[in-house]
Amino acid sequence: ELVSAVKEAFENGEDSIVVDAKKADMGALYEVITRALVPEGKSLTIKNANFTGTSYNNTADGTVVFDNCTFSNDSTEHVIHFEAGSAEIIFKDCEIKGWTAFAVGNTVEMNDCTITGNGITGAVKIFGEGTLNDCTIDFGNVTNKDRIPYYIAAAGAGSKVTLNNCDLIETEIWAETDTSVVDAGALGKFTKQYVLVENNVVVQSY
């Protein structure tokens, strides 16, 4: 019903739509966002929604905003996954538990979000451009850290992740070849290295 209503509103000439889920459980994210749903030049804001389960291959070409939403699952699969597209994806005051990934072509912005592991895995993996502002990142509850991801990563050639005033409790920072992760605070810029950060201090580089 939500998808049909949003598509109809855009087709009828609306450029910006706000959906207030009023804390309803929306299921897995892949059931909600598609490229056909949010075309270029259109904006969809989803407020106060709870997303649970595995998310794969979301695509959009417009602007997608999540405001005061929660995302969680209890597996090693993605809780948020945006594949091909040219979307501007914005998170405001969201709680995210698990593994997230955003393909090249998308721009990601996270503001005042709490990002943690789900007890198994946890990651923010960005293949394009991403900025995290005033976020708390803590993957300390990730199990089997030798095998399971728990990182903030710039993962595609030319990709860049910028951290502004973020609180890094326990996470790895991965800056792969030809990428960079920039902390506007004390940590500085990382390229071609992997570092472990605990309580905003680099405790290991490799």
Short mmCIF file of C-alpha atoms in Angstrom, two decimals:
data_model
loop_
_atom_site.label_atom_id
_atom_site.label_comp_id
_atom_site.label_asym_id
_atom_site.label_seq_id
_atom_site.Cartn_x
_atom_site.Cartn_y
_atom_site.Cartn_z
CA GLU A 1 0.00 0.00 0.00
CA LEU A 2 2.83 2.42 0.86
CA VAL A 3 4.68 1.78 -2.38
CA SER A 4 1.53 2.18 -4.46
CA ALA A 5 0.54 5.40 -2.69
CA VAL A 6 3.99 6.97 -3.12
CA LYS A 7 4.27 6.02 -6.79
CA GLU A 8 0.82 7.41 -7.47
CA ALA A 9 1.63 10.69 -5.72
CA PHE A 10 4.83 11.16 -7.75
CA GLU A 11 3.00 10.29 -10.96
CA ASN A 12 0.41 12.92 -10.08
CA GLY A 13 3.06 15.62 -9.96
CA GLU A 14 4.24 15.63 -6.34
CA ASP A 15 7.98 16.30 -6.03
CA SER A 16 8.40 15.71 -2.29
CA ILE A 17 6.55 13.19 -0.13
CA VAL A 18 6.76 12.67 3.63
CA VAL A 19 5.55 9.39 5.14
CA ASP A 20 5.14 9.18 8.92
CA ALA A 21 5.10 5.51 9.88
CA LYS A 22 4.29 6.35 13.52
CA LYS A 23 6.70 3.68 14.80
CA ALA A 24 5.16 0.94 12.69
CA ASP A 25 7.26 -2.10 11.74
CA MET A 26 7.96 -1.70 8.03
CA GLY A 27 9.66 -5.07 7.56
CA ALA A 28 12.86 -5.30 5.54
CA LEU A 29 14.03 -2.17 3.75
CA TYR A 30 14.26 -3.84 0.34
CA GLU A 31 10.49 -4.18 0.35
CA VAL A 32 10.12 -0.39 0.47
CA ILE A 33 12.73 1.44 -1.64
CA THR A 34 13.19 0.86 -5.38
CA ARG A 35 14.57 2.98 -8.20
CA ALA A 36 11.10 3.17 -9.77
CA LEU A 37 9.71 4.48 -6.49
CA VAL A 38 12.11 7.46 -6.08
CA PRO A 39 13.14 8.73 -9.53
CA GLU A 40 15.57 11.54 -10.24
CA GLY A 41 14.32 14.92 -9.05
CA LYS A 42 11.93 13.43 -6.47
CA SER A 43 12.29 13.27 -2.69
CA LEU A 44 10.89 10.70 -0.28
CA THR A 45 11.14 11.13 3.51
CA ILE A 46 10.22 8.25 5.81
CA LYS A 47 9.81 9.21 9.47
CA ASN A 48 9.44 7.16 12.64
CA ALA A 49 9.71 3.75 10.97
CA ASN A 50 11.17 0.50 12.29
CA PHE A 51 12.90 -1.64 9.66
CA THR A 52 13.80 -5.23 10.55
CA GLY A 53 15.38 -8.02 8.55
CA THR A 54 17.75 -8.39 5.61
CA SER A 55 18.01 -5.63 3.01
CA TYR A 56 19.42 -6.09 -0.49
CA ASN A 57 19.56 -4.11 -3.72
CA ASN A 58 17.66 -0.96 -2.84
CA THR A 59 17.98 1.52 -5.69
CA ALA A 60 16.93 5.15 -6.10
CA ASP A 61 17.85 8.11 -8.27
CA GLY A 62 16.26 10.85 -6.18
CA THR A 63 16.61 11.86 -2.54
CA VAL A 64 15.72 9.40 0.21
CA VAL A 65 15.57 10.65 3.81
CA PHE A 66 15.15 8.48 6.90
CA ASP A 67 14.20 10.54 9.95
CA ASN A 68 14.10 8.99 13.43
CA CYS A 69 14.05 5.43 12.07
CA THR A 70 15.52 2.19 13.39
CA PHE A 71 17.19 -0.55 11.35
CA SER A 72 18.07 -3.95 12.81
CA ASN A 73 18.51 -7.62 12.05
CA ASP A 74 20.10 -10.60 13.77
CA SER A 75 22.26 -12.03 10.98
CA THR A 76 25.50 -11.40 9.07
CA GLU A 77 23.48 -10.05 6.11
CA HIS A 78 22.93 -6.37 5.28
CA VAL A 79 20.47 -4.37 7.31
CA ILE A 80 20.81 -1.49 4.79
CA HIS A 81 22.04 -2.02 1.22
CA PHE A 82 21.78 0.49 -1.64
CA GLU A 83 22.98 -0.88 -4.96
CA ALA A 84 23.30 0.92 -8.31
CA GLY A 85 21.68 4.32 -8.52
CA SER A 86 22.43 7.99 -8.07
CA ALA A 87 20.54 8.66 -4.87
CA GLU A 88 21.21 11.16 -2.13
CA ILE A 89 20.59 9.07 0.99
CA ILE A 90 20.20 10.94 4.28
CA PHE A 91 19.77 9.55 7.79
CA LYS A 92 18.70 11.82 10.66
CA ASP A 93 18.54 10.69 14.30
CA CYS A 94 18.47 7.03 13.30
CA GLU A 95 19.53 3.91 15.18
CA ILE A 96 21.29 1.37 12.97
CA LYS A 97 22.30 -2.10 14.13
CA GLY A 98 24.22 -4.28 11.69
CA TRP A 99 26.00 -4.17 8.35
CA THR A 100 25.31 -1.34 5.88
CA ALA A 101 26.67 -0.80 2.37
CA PHE A 102 26.21 1.91 -0.27
CA ALA A 103 27.31 1.46 -3.88
CA VAL A 104 29.24 3.94 -6.01
CA GLY A 105 27.00 6.61 -7.49
CA ASN A 106 25.13 7.19 -4.26
CA THR A 107 25.91 9.98 -1.78
CA VAL A 108 25.40 9.16 1.88
CA GLU A 109 24.93 11.50 4.83
CA MET A 110 24.32 10.40 8.42
CA ASN A 111 23.45 13.00 11.06
CA ASP A 112 23.16 12.39 14.82
CA CYS A 113 22.88 8.64 14.32
CA THR A 114 23.82 5.77 16.62
CA ILE A 115 25.49 2.96 14.68
CA THR A 116 26.27 -0.31 16.44
CA GLY A 117 26.79 -3.98 15.84
CA ASN A 118 23.86 -6.35 16.05
CA GLY A 119 25.76 -8.76 18.26
CA ILE A 120 27.19 -10.54 15.19
CA THR A 121 28.40 -7.95 12.69
CA GLY A 122 28.45 -4.20 12.10
CA ALA A 123 29.80 -1.95 9.36
CA VAL A 124 29.39 1.21 7.33
CA LYS A 125 30.84 0.41 3.90
CA ILE A 126 30.77 3.28 1.38
CA PHE A 127 31.89 2.86 -2.24
CA GLY A 128 31.24 6.50 -3.19
CA GLU A 129 31.02 9.66 -1.05
CA GLY A 130 29.84 9.64 2.54
CA THR A 131 29.73 12.02 5.50
CA LEU A 132 28.93 11.16 9.10
CA ASN A 133 28.12 14.12 11.36
CA ASP A 134 27.81 13.91 15.15
CA CYS A 135 27.35 10.13 15.10
CA THR A 136 28.24 7.50 17.69
CA ILE A 137 29.82 4.33 16.25
CA ASP A 138 30.34 1.33 18.50
CA PHE A 139 30.93 -2.16 17.10
CA GLY A 140 32.16 -3.51 20.41
CA ASN A 141 29.46 -6.19 20.55
CA VAL A 142 30.52 -7.81 17.27
CA THR A 143 31.50 -11.43 17.86
CA ASN A 144 34.44 -13.22 16.27
CA LYS A 145 36.18 -10.03 15.18
CA ASP A 146 38.92 -12.01 13.40
CA ARG A 147 36.37 -13.10 10.79
CA ILE A 148 33.40 -10.74 10.99
CA PRO A 149 33.48 -7.12 9.70
CA TYR A 150 33.27 -4.27 12.18
CA TYR A 151 34.42 -1.19 10.35
CA ILE A 152 33.86 2.15 8.73
CA ALA A 153 35.23 1.71 5.22
CA ALA A 154 35.95 3.71 2.09
CA ALA A 155 35.73 0.71 -0.18
CA GLY A 156 35.74 1.74 -3.86
CA ALA A 157 38.40 3.45 -5.97
CA GLY A 158 38.16 7.19 -5.38
CA SER A 159 35.70 6.85 -2.52
CA LYS A 160 35.90 9.17 0.48
CA VAL A 161 34.32 9.04 3.93
CA THR A 162 34.40 12.09 6.19
CA LEU A 163 33.75 11.94 9.93
CA ASN A 164 32.72 15.18 11.63
CA ASN A 165 32.54 15.23 15.43
CA CYS A 166 31.82 11.51 15.65
CA ASP A 167 32.34 9.43 18.79
CA LEU A 168 34.21 6.24 17.86
CA ILE A 169 33.86 3.80 20.76
CA GLU A 170 35.20 0.66 19.10
CA THR A 171 35.61 0.32 15.36
CA GLU A 172 38.12 -0.33 12.64
CA ILE A 173 38.70 2.26 9.92
CA TRP A 174 39.45 0.76 6.53
CA ALA A 175 40.85 2.99 3.82
CA GLU A 176 41.44 0.76 0.84
CA THR A 177 43.68 1.54 -2.15
CA ASP A 178 42.90 4.91 -3.77
CA THR A 179 40.40 5.83 -1.05
CA SER A 180 40.43 7.92 2.10
CA VAL A 181 38.73 8.19 5.45
CA VAL A 182 39.04 11.66 6.97
CA ASP A 183 38.31 12.42 10.59
CA ALA A 184 37.87 16.16 10.96
CA GLY A 185 38.77 15.75 14.62
CA ALA A 186 41.97 14.43 16.16
CA LEU A 187 42.47 11.29 14.08
CA GLY A 188 43.23 12.98 10.76
CA LYS A 189 43.30 11.30 7.36
CA PHE A 190 43.80 7.63 6.61
CA THR A 191 44.78 6.15 3.26
CA LYS A 192 45.86 2.61 2.38
CA GLN A 193 45.76 1.38 5.94
CA TYR A 194 43.59 -0.23 8.54
CA VAL A 195 43.40 1.12 12.06
CA LEU A 196 41.63 0.08 15.23
CA VAL A 197 40.05 2.93 17.17
CA GLU A 198 38.88 2.69 20.76
CA ASN A 199 37.37 5.68 22.53
CA ASN A 200 38.57 8.02 19.77
CA VAL A 201 42.19 6.85 20.05
CA VAL A 202 44.09 4.79 17.49
CA VAL A 203 45.32 1.73 19.37
CA GLN A 204 46.57 -0.36 16.43
CA SER A 205 47.54 0.15 12.78
CA TYR A 206 48.19 -2.55 10.22
#
